[in-house]
Amino acid sequence: MENLDIQPENFDINISLNGSMKTIQVEPEETTDGAEYFKCNVEGKNITQIRQEKDGSWEQIWGDLSNIDVVNIGKAIAAYKR
């Protein structure tokens, strides 16, 4: 029997973070009510968790990155998903 609970695959994005290029490992996750969010790790360390709001903006739900970094990570995630 086929497993219909397929988890989205992790992927990497490359962005400038605090002035230097970083590879961020992105882990798509889902809340219990079905809202998608993304765990973002650098070298195995969780640096933030973000989600895209209904209006298209990106919100940090965990972490202490600047708004500019959150937006840049969000844009790279959106570009990867296209």
PDB file of C-alpha atoms in Angstrom:
ATOM      1  CA  MET A   1       0.000   0.000   0.000  1.00  0.00           C
ATOM      2  CA  GLU A   2       1.273   3.471  -0.881  1.00  0.00           C
ATOM      3  CA  ASN A   3       2.212   5.949   1.857  1.00  0.00           C
ATOM      4  CA  LEU A   4       0.282   9.164   1.207  1.00  0.00           C
ATOM      5  CA  ASP A   5       2.063  11.044   4.025  1.00  0.00           C
ATOM      6  CA  ILE A   6       5.012  12.076   1.863  1.00  0.00           C
ATOM      7  CA  GLN A   7       7.228  14.706   3.470  1.00  0.00           C
ATOM      8  CA  PRO A   8       8.655  17.450   1.251  1.00  0.00           C
ATOM      9  CA  GLU A   9      12.343  17.040   0.542  1.00  0.00           C
ATOM     10  CA  ASN A  10      15.010  19.151   2.178  1.00  0.00           C
ATOM     11  CA  PHE A  11      16.991  21.447  -0.114  1.00  0.00           C
ATOM     12  CA  ASP A  12      19.884  23.906  -0.014  1.00  0.00           C
ATOM     13  CA  ILE A  13      19.899  27.607  -0.871  1.00  0.00           C
ATOM     14  CA  ASN A  14      22.907  29.922  -1.132  1.00  0.00           C
ATOM     15  CA  ILE A  15      22.544  33.500   0.077  1.00  0.00           C
ATOM     16  CA  SER A  16      24.579  36.319   1.545  1.00  0.00           C
ATOM     17  CA  LEU A  17      24.016  36.282   5.290  1.00  0.00           C
ATOM     18  CA  ASN A  18      25.647  38.978   7.407  1.00  0.00           C
ATOM     19  CA  GLY A  19      27.927  39.859   4.507  1.00  0.00           C
ATOM     20  CA  SER A  20      29.217  36.370   3.624  1.00  0.00           C
ATOM     21  CA  MET A  21      27.880  33.643   1.356  1.00  0.00           C
ATOM     22  CA  LYS A  22      26.272  30.785   3.267  1.00  0.00           C
ATOM     23  CA  THR A  23      24.670  27.515   2.263  1.00  0.00           C
ATOM     24  CA  ILE A  24      21.439  27.104   4.178  1.00  0.00           C
ATOM     25  CA  GLN A  25      19.852  23.682   4.503  1.00  0.00           C
ATOM     26  CA  VAL A  26      16.071  24.156   4.377  1.00  0.00           C
ATOM     27  CA  GLU A  27      13.703  21.639   5.967  1.00  0.00           C
ATOM     28  CA  PRO A  28      10.061  22.152   4.945  1.00  0.00           C
ATOM     29  CA  GLU A  29       7.725  21.368   7.839  1.00  0.00           C
ATOM     30  CA  GLU A  30       4.031  21.644   8.542  1.00  0.00           C
ATOM     31  CA  THR A  31       2.169  22.698  11.677  1.00  0.00           C
ATOM     32  CA  THR A  32      -0.625  20.512  13.032  1.00  0.00           C
ATOM     33  CA  ASP A  33      -3.146  22.747  11.244  1.00  0.00           C
ATOM     34  CA  GLY A  34      -1.365  22.324   7.901  1.00  0.00           C
ATOM     35  CA  ALA A  35       0.511  25.642   7.683  1.00  0.00           C
ATOM     36  CA  GLU A  36       3.881  25.306   5.945  1.00  0.00           C
ATOM     37  CA  TYR A  37       7.037  26.696   7.539  1.00  0.00           C
ATOM     38  CA  PHE A  38      10.761  26.221   6.965  1.00  0.00           C
ATOM     39  CA  LYS A  39      13.536  25.276   9.382  1.00  0.00           C
ATOM     40  CA  CYS A  40      16.798  26.834   8.215  1.00  0.00           C
ATOM     41  CA  ASN A  41      20.152  25.371   9.270  1.00  0.00           C
ATOM     42  CA  VAL A  42      23.761  26.386   8.669  1.00  0.00           C
ATOM     43  CA  GLU A  43      26.375  23.694   9.315  1.00  0.00           C
ATOM     44  CA  GLY A  44      23.833  21.648  11.292  1.00  0.00           C
ATOM     45  CA  LYS A  45      22.776  24.544  13.535  1.00  0.00           C
ATOM     46  CA  ASN A  46      19.195  25.871  13.375  1.00  0.00           C
ATOM     47  CA  ILE A  47      19.419  29.617  12.696  1.00  0.00           C
ATOM     48  CA  THR A  48      15.757  30.443  12.076  1.00  0.00           C
ATOM     49  CA  GLN A  49      12.301  29.177  11.261  1.00  0.00           C
ATOM     50  CA  ILE A  50      10.230  31.214   8.808  1.00  0.00           C
ATOM     51  CA  ARG A  51       6.884  31.086   7.052  1.00  0.00           C
ATOM     52  CA  GLN A  52       5.209  32.951   4.254  1.00  0.00           C
ATOM     53  CA  GLU A  53       2.139  34.914   5.231  1.00  0.00           C
ATOM     54  CA  LYS A  54      -1.042  35.074   3.132  1.00  0.00           C
ATOM     55  CA  ASP A  55      -0.039  38.534   1.871  1.00  0.00           C
ATOM     56  CA  GLY A  56       3.245  37.084   0.520  1.00  0.00           C
ATOM     57  CA  SER A  57       5.512  38.561   3.202  1.00  0.00           C
ATOM     58  CA  TRP A  58       7.951  36.398   5.164  1.00  0.00           C
ATOM     59  CA  GLU A  59       7.824  36.174   8.959  1.00  0.00           C
ATOM     60  CA  GLN A  60      10.406  34.779  11.333  1.00  0.00           C
ATOM     61  CA  ILE A  61       8.710  32.517  13.868  1.00  0.00           C
ATOM     62  CA  TRP A  62      11.937  31.575  15.635  1.00  0.00           C
ATOM     63  CA  GLY A  63      15.418  33.071  15.602  1.00  0.00           C
ATOM     64  CA  ASP A  64      17.027  36.487  15.721  1.00  0.00           C
ATOM     65  CA  LEU A  65      17.932  37.295  12.116  1.00  0.00           C
ATOM     66  CA  SER A  66      17.345  40.756  10.694  1.00  0.00           C
ATOM     67  CA  ASN A  67      14.217  41.359   8.641  1.00  0.00           C
ATOM     68  CA  ILE A  68      16.421  41.794   5.554  1.00  0.00           C
ATOM     69  CA  ASP A  69      17.976  38.326   6.082  1.00  0.00           C
ATOM     70  CA  VAL A  70      14.517  36.780   6.612  1.00  0.00           C
ATOM     71  CA  VAL A  71      13.221  38.356   3.395  1.00  0.00           C
ATOM     72  CA  ASN A  72      16.312  37.201   1.443  1.00  0.00           C
ATOM     73  CA  ILE A  73      15.954  33.637   2.747  1.00  0.00           C
ATOM     74  CA  GLY A  74      12.244  33.721   1.898  1.00  0.00           C
ATOM     75  CA  LYS A  75      12.928  34.934  -1.636  1.00  0.00           C
ATOM     76  CA  ALA A  76      15.479  32.152  -2.168  1.00  0.00           C
ATOM     77  CA  ILE A  77      13.007  29.545  -0.865  1.00  0.00           C
ATOM     78  CA  ALA A  78      10.261  30.887  -3.152  1.00  0.00           C
ATOM     79  CA  ALA A  79      12.631  30.822  -6.140  1.00  0.00           C
ATOM     80  CA  TYR A  80      13.630  27.228  -5.374  1.00  0.00           C
ATOM     81  CA  LYS A  81       9.991  26.112  -5.091  1.00  0.00           C
ATOM     82  CA  ARG A  82       9.025  27.536  -8.515  1.00  0.00           C
TER      83      ARG A  82
END
